[in-house]
Amino acid sequence: MPTENVPAQLVHESSDIQLNDYDVLSKVREATNSPSPLARLLQEPAVLESLSRGQHKKKEGKRSSRSPHREHRSPFIMALAIAEEERQATHLKALLGNTADRLEYEIHRAEEASGRAQYAERRATEASGRANAAETAKREAEAEAVRREHEAKRYQMQLEGVERELKRVKDEMRRLEKRNVELEESLEQTKEACRKYKTALRDHQIREENREENRQLRMESCFNDGRNEGWDSGYAEGYEEGREDGFEEGLRKGRKEGLREGRERGRNEERKNALEAFDRFLAEETNGHDNNRRRWAQSIYHPDTQSLSELSPTSSPASFRS
């Protein structure tokens, strides 16, 4: 049997007992307050008539004296019976009064017990409500705990994933840093190699330019010498015969050679200016080491230039051609 149904059953039983007690108590009160049998007997018309008849006979008995003992026996017995009945009725009324008081006391106790039962029922209902609320709160707390546990596991998995990703990113960063260092070293090596190649190329260009310049100077010197020699010999042999033709040919060749010489001189000056600008740039880059190389290169080719300048102007064209 559920515990919450016991107080309700007790209340219903106590209410039934209380109703029955009130019925019995009303009956007892009615019996206690009812007239005694003697009063009811005296209120009956037949008894009143017999009493009045007895009194009338008593008045007549004074006049006749026939069987006096028989006439007085019936009223005496009746009086004894009535007295006994009155005594028993009084005793029963006293018992009924005590019973009514006891019943009223018990009813009061039953009412108190009913009140206590109702209070206990309310307390039980409240306790049941609190228990249900506590049970509901417990279930909610358990569900919340399970949800929090699942969330904690999910966050733990996410944290582990983030840690793995962070480790991978760190490894990638270290690899990239190492690659960057290698690339920087390779870049430095490439720059150094480029500087070396530029220096070598510059030295080669300087040597080639000096060779070309020396060759041009040699060719010009030989041409001038040959032209002068040819002109002198031609002038001496055919001054008169080919004066006009020689003049025209000399003018044509002189113009042509002058134009060529002007162009060569302009090229040489431009090349010289370019070399000087390039040397200044290289001097800023290499702290002037290339100037030493250039002077060294010029010192190598300088004797050839001196030898060309020291060539005899009277050299024959045949020797130049050889």
mmCIF file of C-alpha atoms in Angstrom:
data_model
loop_
_atom_site.group_PDB
_atom_site.id
_atom_site.type_symbol
_atom_site.label_atom_id
_atom_site.label_comp_id
_atom_site.label_asym_id
_atom_site.label_seq_id
_atom_site.Cartn_x
_atom_site.Cartn_y
_atom_site.Cartn_z
ATOM 1 C CA MET A 1 0.000 0.000 0.000
ATOM 2 C CA PRO A 2 1.435 3.440 -0.874
ATOM 3 C CA THR A 3 2.313 5.650 2.056
ATOM 4 C CA GLU A 4 0.434 8.644 0.635
ATOM 5 C CA ASN A 5 -2.905 6.739 0.704
ATOM 6 C CA VAL A 6 -2.772 5.808 4.426
ATOM 7 C CA PRO A 7 -3.669 9.258 5.850
ATOM 8 C CA ALA A 8 -6.607 9.603 3.469
ATOM 9 C CA GLN A 9 -7.977 6.216 4.533
ATOM 10 C CA LEU A 10 -7.578 7.141 8.196
ATOM 11 C CA VAL A 11 -9.411 10.411 7.612
ATOM 12 C CA HIS A 12 -12.297 8.644 5.884
ATOM 13 C CA GLU A 13 -12.551 6.039 8.667
ATOM 14 C CA SER A 14 -12.395 8.713 11.379
ATOM 15 C CA SER A 15 -15.088 10.742 9.585
ATOM 16 C CA ASP A 16 -17.349 7.653 9.416
ATOM 17 C CA ILE A 17 -16.759 6.963 13.122
ATOM 18 C CA GLN A 18 -17.472 10.613 13.905
ATOM 19 C CA LEU A 19 -20.794 10.525 12.046
ATOM 20 C CA ASN A 20 -21.820 7.292 13.809
ATOM 21 C CA ASP A 21 -20.812 8.761 17.175
ATOM 22 C CA TYR A 22 -22.876 11.859 16.501
ATOM 23 C CA ASP A 23 -25.906 9.668 15.723
ATOM 24 C CA VAL A 24 -25.434 7.630 18.912
ATOM 25 C CA LEU A 25 -24.808 10.790 20.935
ATOM 26 C CA SER A 26 -27.987 12.392 19.650
ATOM 27 C CA LYS A 27 -29.915 9.279 20.537
ATOM 28 C CA VAL A 28 -28.369 9.199 24.026
ATOM 29 C CA ARG A 29 -29.159 12.895 24.515
ATOM 30 C CA GLU A 30 -32.683 12.220 23.381
ATOM 31 C CA ALA A 31 -33.010 9.274 25.771
ATOM 32 C CA THR A 32 -31.563 11.291 28.649
ATOM 33 C CA ASN A 33 -33.862 14.237 28.078
ATOM 34 C CA SER A 34 -36.926 12.056 27.489
ATOM 35 C CA PRO A 35 -39.513 11.899 30.343
ATOM 36 C CA SER A 36 -39.313 9.032 32.795
ATOM 37 C CA PRO A 37 -41.721 6.089 32.584
ATOM 38 C CA LEU A 38 -43.530 7.422 35.639
ATOM 39 C CA ALA A 39 -44.066 10.762 33.936
ATOM 40 C CA ARG A 40 -45.240 9.015 30.785
ATOM 41 C CA LEU A 41 -47.454 6.770 32.860
ATOM 42 C CA LEU A 42 -48.935 9.695 34.684
ATOM 43 C CA GLN A 43 -49.532 11.431 31.389
ATOM 44 C CA GLU A 44 -51.583 8.549 30.048
ATOM 45 C CA PRO A 45 -55.372 9.166 30.181
ATOM 46 C CA ALA A 46 -56.212 5.661 31.428
ATOM 47 C CA VAL A 47 -53.924 6.006 34.424
ATOM 48 C CA LEU A 48 -55.303 9.422 35.169
ATOM 49 C CA GLU A 49 -58.808 8.011 34.956
ATOM 50 C CA SER A 50 -57.960 5.087 37.265
ATOM 51 C CA LEU A 51 -56.363 7.446 39.763
ATOM 52 C CA SER A 52 -59.376 9.685 39.754
ATOM 53 C CA ARG A 53 -61.597 6.666 40.117
ATOM 54 C CA GLY A 54 -59.496 5.416 43.057
ATOM 55 C CA GLN A 55 -59.826 8.749 44.779
ATOM 56 C CA HIS A 56 -63.589 8.619 44.263
ATOM 57 C CA LYS A 57 -63.697 5.137 45.707
ATOM 58 C CA LYS A 58 -61.585 6.335 48.620
ATOM 59 C CA LYS A 59 -64.211 8.921 49.380
ATOM 60 C CA GLU A 60 -66.899 6.337 49.195
ATOM 61 C CA GLY A 61 -64.870 3.919 51.327
ATOM 62 C CA LYS A 62 -65.310 6.125 54.176
ATOM 63 C CA ARG A 63 -68.901 5.363 53.921
ATOM 64 C CA SER A 64 -68.476 1.590 53.440
ATOM 65 C CA SER A 65 -65.938 -0.546 55.180
ATOM 66 C CA ARG A 66 -66.204 -3.698 52.996
ATOM 67 C CA SER A 67 -62.781 -5.542 52.355
ATOM 68 C CA PRO A 68 -60.377 -2.715 53.136
ATOM 69 C CA HIS A 69 -57.173 -4.771 52.658
ATOM 70 C CA ARG A 70 -58.012 -5.755 49.104
ATOM 71 C CA GLU A 71 -58.829 -2.240 48.151
ATOM 72 C CA HIS A 72 -55.435 -0.900 49.338
ATOM 73 C CA ARG A 73 -53.215 -3.710 47.864
ATOM 74 C CA SER A 74 -53.339 -2.777 44.158
ATOM 75 C CA PRO A 75 -52.281 0.904 44.511
ATOM 76 C CA PHE A 76 -49.407 -0.090 46.769
ATOM 77 C CA ILE A 77 -48.035 -2.640 44.298
ATOM 78 C CA MET A 78 -48.400 -0.158 41.549
ATOM 79 C CA ALA A 79 -46.511 2.444 43.562
ATOM 80 C CA LEU A 80 -43.680 -0.006 44.220
ATOM 81 C CA ALA A 81 -43.470 -0.889 40.558
ATOM 82 C CA ILE A 82 -43.483 2.736 39.597
ATOM 83 C CA ALA A 83 -40.778 3.543 42.173
ATOM 84 C CA GLU A 84 -38.591 0.686 40.926
ATOM 85 C CA GLU A 85 -39.101 1.790 37.376
ATOM 86 C CA GLU A 86 -38.270 5.345 38.347
ATOM 87 C CA ARG A 87 -35.101 4.192 40.082
ATOM 88 C CA GLN A 88 -34.006 2.134 37.106
ATOM 89 C CA ALA A 89 -34.818 5.001 34.773
ATOM 90 C CA THR A 90 -32.777 7.389 36.893
ATOM 91 C CA HIS A 91 -29.902 4.901 36.956
ATOM 92 C CA LEU A 92 -30.094 4.441 33.193
ATOM 93 C CA LYS A 93 -30.206 8.188 32.711
ATOM 94 C CA ALA A 94 -27.092 8.523 34.846
ATOM 95 C CA LEU A 95 -25.369 5.776 32.830
ATOM 96 C CA LEU A 96 -26.498 7.389 29.635
ATOM 97 C CA GLY A 97 -25.176 10.761 30.837
ATOM 98 C CA ASN A 98 -21.800 9.238 31.674
ATOM 99 C CA THR A 99 -21.800 7.414 28.369
ATOM 100 C CA ALA A 100 -22.676 10.628 26.556
ATOM 101 C CA ASP A 101 -19.843 12.466 28.311
ATOM 102 C CA ARG A 102 -17.432 9.662 27.518
ATOM 103 C CA LEU A 103 -18.681 9.530 23.960
ATOM 104 C CA GLU A 104 -18.320 13.295 23.622
ATOM 105 C CA TYR A 105 -14.784 13.023 24.986
ATOM 106 C CA GLU A 106 -14.009 10.240 22.540
ATOM 107 C CA ILE A 107 -15.564 12.275 19.715
ATOM 108 C CA HIS A 108 -13.368 15.214 20.695
ATOM 109 C CA ARG A 109 -10.361 12.926 20.675
ATOM 110 C CA ALA A 110 -11.475 11.550 17.310
ATOM 111 C CA GLU A 111 -11.786 15.106 15.993
ATOM 112 C CA GLU A 112 -8.296 15.865 17.267
ATOM 113 C CA ALA A 113 -7.052 12.620 15.724
ATOM 114 C CA SER A 114 -8.829 13.559 12.493
ATOM 115 C CA GLY A 115 -7.193 16.994 12.615
ATOM 116 C CA ARG A 116 -3.849 15.392 13.234
ATOM 117 C CA ALA A 117 -4.537 12.942 10.412
ATOM 118 C CA GLN A 118 -5.472 15.807 8.105
ATOM 119 C CA TYR A 119 -2.349 17.699 9.179
ATOM 120 C CA ALA A 120 -0.329 14.523 8.666
ATOM 121 C CA GLU A 121 -1.985 14.129 5.271
ATOM 122 C CA ARG A 122 -1.064 17.690 4.362
ATOM 123 C CA ARG A 123 2.452 17.098 5.634
ATOM 124 C CA ALA A 124 2.592 13.835 3.701
ATOM 125 C CA THR A 125 1.297 15.593 0.591
ATOM 126 C CA GLU A 126 3.864 18.352 1.031
ATOM 127 C CA ALA A 127 6.574 15.785 1.724
ATOM 128 C CA SER A 128 5.453 13.821 -1.317
ATOM 129 C CA GLY A 129 5.560 17.008 -3.380
ATOM 130 C CA ARG A 130 8.988 17.835 -2.035
ATOM 131 C CA ALA A 131 10.090 14.263 -2.665
ATOM 132 C CA ASN A 132 8.736 14.426 -6.212
ATOM 133 C CA ALA A 133 10.403 17.799 -6.695
ATOM 134 C CA ALA A 134 13.622 16.410 -5.242
ATOM 135 C CA GLU A 135 13.345 13.368 -7.487
ATOM 136 C CA THR A 136 12.697 15.589 -10.489
ATOM 137 C CA ALA A 137 15.597 17.827 -9.506
ATOM 138 C CA LYS A 138 17.747 14.742 -9.057
ATOM 139 C CA ARG A 139 16.816 13.446 -12.500
ATOM 140 C CA GLU A 140 17.443 16.879 -13.988
ATOM 141 C CA ALA A 141 20.771 17.094 -12.144
ATOM 142 C CA GLU A 142 21.727 13.635 -13.393
ATOM 143 C CA ALA A 143 20.729 14.591 -16.939
ATOM 144 C CA GLU A 144 22.666 17.852 -16.589
ATOM 145 C CA ALA A 145 25.661 15.934 -15.237
ATOM 146 C CA VAL A 146 25.493 13.520 -18.177
ATOM 147 C CA ARG A 147 25.199 16.441 -20.591
ATOM 148 C CA ARG A 148 28.112 18.225 -18.923
ATOM 149 C CA GLU A 149 30.130 15.012 -19.073
ATOM 150 C CA HIS A 150 29.387 14.649 -22.785
ATOM 151 C CA GLU A 151 30.299 18.288 -23.335
ATOM 152 C CA ALA A 152 33.512 17.798 -21.347
ATOM 153 C CA LYS A 153 34.390 14.769 -23.498
ATOM 154 C CA ARG A 154 33.604 16.729 -26.646
ATOM 155 C CA TYR A 155 35.707 19.674 -25.459
ATOM 156 C CA GLN A 156 38.499 17.249 -24.536
ATOM 157 C CA MET A 157 38.377 15.766 -28.037
ATOM 158 C CA GLN A 158 38.410 19.258 -29.538
ATOM 159 C CA LEU A 159 41.335 20.201 -27.293
ATOM 160 C CA GLU A 160 43.255 17.109 -28.359
ATOM 161 C CA GLY A 161 42.531 17.927 -31.999
ATOM 162 C CA VAL A 162 43.696 21.518 -31.495
ATOM 163 C CA GLU A 163 46.842 20.297 -29.745
ATOM 164 C CA ARG A 164 47.576 17.929 -32.631
ATOM 165 C CA GLU A 165 46.973 20.726 -35.118
ATOM 166 C CA LEU A 166 49.185 23.067 -33.075
ATOM 167 C CA LYS A 167 51.939 20.465 -33.005
ATOM 168 C CA ARG A 168 51.626 19.994 -36.760
ATOM 169 C CA VAL A 169 51.758 23.761 -37.306
ATOM 170 C CA LYS A 170 54.842 24.030 -35.074
ATOM 171 C CA ASP A 171 56.545 21.235 -37.009
ATOM 172 C CA GLU A 172 55.620 22.965 -40.252
ATOM 173 C CA MET A 173 56.955 26.269 -38.902
ATOM 174 C CA ARG A 174 60.240 24.624 -37.916
ATOM 175 C CA ARG A 175 60.473 23.029 -41.355
ATOM 176 C CA LEU A 176 59.733 26.359 -43.027
ATOM 177 C CA GLU A 177 62.271 28.143 -40.823
ATOM 178 C CA LYS A 178 64.871 25.534 -41.733
ATOM 179 C CA ARG A 179 63.941 25.892 -45.392
ATOM 180 C CA ASN A 180 64.145 29.669 -45.043
ATOM 181 C CA VAL A 181 67.628 29.414 -43.554
ATOM 182 C CA GLU A 182 68.664 27.096 -46.368
ATOM 183 C CA LEU A 183 67.202 29.498 -48.925
ATOM 184 C CA GLU A 184 68.997 32.429 -47.306
ATOM 185 C CA GLU A 185 72.259 30.505 -47.378
ATOM 186 C CA SER A 186 71.608 29.533 -50.991
ATOM 187 C CA LEU A 187 70.782 33.171 -51.776
ATOM 188 C CA GLU A 188 74.015 34.330 -50.183
ATOM 189 C CA GLN A 189 75.921 31.698 -52.127
ATOM 190 C CA THR A 190 74.132 32.741 -55.304
ATOM 191 C CA LYS A 191 74.903 36.401 -54.637
ATOM 192 C CA GLU A 192 78.535 35.548 -53.995
ATOM 193 C CA ALA A 193 78.691 33.478 -57.171
ATOM 194 C CA CYS A 194 76.967 36.282 -59.057
ATOM 195 C CA ARG A 195 79.493 38.776 -57.748
ATOM 196 C CA LYS A 196 82.294 36.447 -58.788
ATOM 197 C CA TYR A 197 80.778 35.973 -62.232
ATOM 198 C CA LYS A 198 80.251 39.708 -62.596
ATOM 199 C CA THR A 199 83.852 40.338 -61.595
ATOM 200 C CA ALA A 200 85.088 37.719 -64.032
ATOM 201 C CA LEU A 201 82.830 39.083 -66.769
ATOM 202 C CA ARG A 202 83.987 42.603 -66.074
ATOM 203 C CA ASP A 203 87.621 41.530 -66.200
ATOM 204 C CA HIS A 204 86.978 39.682 -69.449
ATOM 205 C CA GLN A 205 85.186 42.687 -70.928
ATOM 206 C CA ILE A 206 88.039 44.943 -69.858
ATOM 207 C CA ARG A 207 90.549 42.609 -71.472
ATOM 208 C CA GLU A 208 88.504 42.368 -74.657
ATOM 209 C CA GLU A 209 88.004 46.117 -74.793
ATOM 210 C CA ASN A 210 91.704 46.700 -74.254
ATOM 211 C CA ARG A 211 92.509 44.175 -76.965
ATOM 212 C CA GLU A 212 90.035 45.791 -79.352
ATOM 213 C CA GLU A 213 91.371 49.213 -78.536
ATOM 214 C CA ASN A 214 94.965 48.098 -79.067
ATOM 215 C CA ARG A 215 93.996 46.393 -82.308
ATOM 216 C CA GLN A 216 92.239 49.500 -83.571
ATOM 217 C CA LEU A 217 95.168 51.672 -82.575
ATOM 218 C CA ARG A 218 97.537 49.297 -84.320
ATOM 219 C CA MET A 219 95.371 49.227 -87.430
ATOM 220 C CA GLU A 220 95.063 53.002 -87.498
ATOM 221 C CA SER A 221 98.769 53.439 -87.014
ATOM 222 C CA CYS A 222 99.575 50.950 -89.759
ATOM 223 C CA PHE A 223 96.951 52.487 -92.054
ATOM 224 C CA ASN A 224 98.232 55.977 -91.490
ATOM 225 C CA ASP A 225 101.772 54.867 -92.041
ATOM 226 C CA GLY A 226 100.833 52.975 -95.187
ATOM 227 C CA ARG A 227 98.698 55.839 -96.445
ATOM 228 C CA ASN A 228 101.439 58.358 -95.871
ATOM 229 C CA GLU A 229 104.004 56.143 -97.510
ATOM 230 C CA GLY A 230 101.730 55.442 -100.447
ATOM 231 C CA TRP A 231 100.798 59.030 -100.783
ATOM 232 C CA ASP A 232 104.395 60.167 -100.690
ATOM 233 C CA SER A 233 105.472 57.583 -103.250
ATOM 234 C CA GLY A 234 102.485 58.279 -105.456
ATOM 235 C CA TYR A 235 102.984 61.945 -105.187
ATOM 236 C CA ALA A 236 106.597 61.605 -106.149
ATOM 237 C CA GLU A 237 105.856 59.301 -109.112
ATOM 238 C CA GLY A 238 102.659 60.730 -110.554
ATOM 239 C CA TYR A 239 102.273 64.198 -109.272
ATOM 240 C CA GLU A 240 101.766 65.581 -112.626
ATOM 241 C CA GLU A 241 99.920 62.664 -114.132
ATOM 242 C CA GLY A 242 97.405 61.973 -111.459
ATOM 243 C CA ARG A 243 97.158 65.219 -109.606
ATOM 244 C CA GLU A 244 93.490 65.593 -110.281
ATOM 245 C CA ASP A 245 92.715 61.927 -109.770
ATOM 246 C CA GLY A 246 94.838 61.803 -106.641
ATOM 247 C CA PHE A 247 93.213 64.883 -105.291
ATOM 248 C CA GLU A 248 89.757 63.441 -105.788
ATOM 249 C CA GLU A 249 90.782 60.046 -104.497
ATOM 250 C CA GLY A 250 92.553 61.571 -101.517
ATOM 251 C CA LEU A 251 89.566 63.759 -100.794
ATOM 252 C CA ARG A 252 87.224 60.796 -100.975
ATOM 253 C CA LYS A 253 89.432 58.555 -98.905
ATOM 254 C CA GLY A 254 90.258 61.313 -96.455
ATOM 255 C CA ARG A 255 86.600 62.057 -95.921
ATOM 256 C CA LYS A 256 85.854 58.388 -95.516
ATOM 257 C CA GLU A 257 88.730 57.798 -93.162
ATOM 258 C CA GLY A 258 87.941 60.942 -91.190
ATOM 259 C CA LEU A 259 84.353 59.836 -90.771
ATOM 260 C CA ARG A 260 85.496 56.397 -89.689
ATOM 261 C CA GLU A 261 88.061 57.836 -87.310
ATOM 262 C CA GLY A 262 85.476 60.209 -85.813
ATOM 263 C CA ARG A 263 83.097 57.343 -85.257
ATOM 264 C CA GLU A 264 85.796 55.212 -83.700
ATOM 265 C CA ARG A 265 86.883 58.075 -81.469
ATOM 266 C CA GLY A 266 83.271 58.674 -80.370
ATOM 267 C CA ARG A 267 82.826 55.001 -79.649
ATOM 268 C CA ASN A 268 86.035 54.935 -77.662
ATOM 269 C CA GLU A 269 84.992 57.981 -75.636
ATOM 270 C CA GLU A 270 81.545 56.535 -74.955
ATOM 271 C CA ARG A 271 83.082 53.202 -74.026
ATOM 272 C CA LYS A 272 85.530 54.994 -71.748
ATOM 273 C CA ASN A 273 82.747 56.963 -70.065
ATOM 274 C CA ALA A 274 80.692 53.783 -69.644
ATOM 275 C CA LEU A 275 83.667 51.987 -68.162
ATOM 276 C CA GLU A 276 84.313 54.841 -65.772
ATOM 277 C CA ALA A 277 80.655 54.863 -64.640
ATOM 278 C CA PHE A 278 80.671 51.095 -64.295
ATOM 279 C CA ASP A 279 83.932 51.266 -62.375
ATOM 280 C CA ARG A 280 82.464 53.820 -60.001
ATOM 281 C CA PHE A 281 79.476 51.556 -59.433
ATOM 282 C CA LEU A 282 81.685 48.550 -58.868
ATOM 283 C CA ALA A 283 83.917 50.586 -56.607
ATOM 284 C CA GLU A 284 80.928 51.356 -54.431
ATOM 285 C CA GLU A 285 79.929 47.684 -54.410
ATOM 286 C CA THR A 286 83.290 46.042 -53.985
ATOM 287 C CA ASN A 287 85.089 48.827 -52.034
ATOM 288 C CA GLY A 288 87.426 49.682 -54.835
ATOM 289 C CA HIS A 289 88.904 46.243 -55.483
ATOM 290 C CA ASP A 290 88.010 46.336 -59.147
ATOM 291 C CA ASN A 291 90.073 49.493 -59.711
ATOM 292 C CA ASN A 292 93.107 47.474 -58.794
ATOM 293 C CA ARG A 293 92.050 44.792 -61.241
ATOM 294 C CA ARG A 294 91.516 47.367 -63.987
ATOM 295 C CA ARG A 295 94.896 48.963 -63.357
ATOM 296 C CA TRP A 296 96.382 45.504 -63.389
ATOM 297 C CA ALA A 297 94.648 44.759 -66.705
ATOM 298 C CA GLN A 298 95.797 48.072 -68.172
ATOM 299 C CA SER A 299 99.314 47.381 -66.977
ATOM 300 C CA ILE A 300 99.183 44.077 -68.825
ATOM 301 C CA TYR A 301 98.159 45.665 -72.126
ATOM 302 C CA HIS A 302 100.128 48.901 -71.712
ATOM 303 C CA PRO A 303 103.381 47.582 -73.211
ATOM 304 C CA ASP A 304 101.541 46.648 -76.413
ATOM 305 C CA THR A 305 100.213 50.189 -76.638
ATOM 306 C CA GLN A 306 103.699 51.561 -76.172
ATOM 307 C CA SER A 307 105.003 49.187 -78.803
ATOM 308 C CA LEU A 308 102.314 50.349 -81.211
ATOM 309 C CA SER A 309 103.114 53.987 -80.545
ATOM 310 C CA GLU A 310 106.791 53.266 -81.071
ATOM 311 C CA LEU A 311 106.270 51.739 -84.506
ATOM 312 C CA SER A 312 108.245 53.462 -87.223
ATOM 313 C CA PRO A 313 106.178 55.736 -89.494
ATOM 314 C CA THR A 314 108.333 54.626 -92.390
ATOM 315 C CA SER A 315 107.292 51.014 -92.186
ATOM 316 C CA SER A 316 106.291 49.611 -95.484
ATOM 317 C CA PRO A 317 102.799 48.336 -96.305
ATOM 318 C CA ALA A 318 104.262 44.985 -97.113
ATOM 319 C CA SER A 319 105.603 44.627 -93.611
ATOM 320 C CA PHE A 320 102.170 45.629 -92.230
ATOM 321 C CA ARG A 321 100.472 43.032 -94.385
ATOM 322 C CA SER A 322 102.903 40.381 -93.237
#
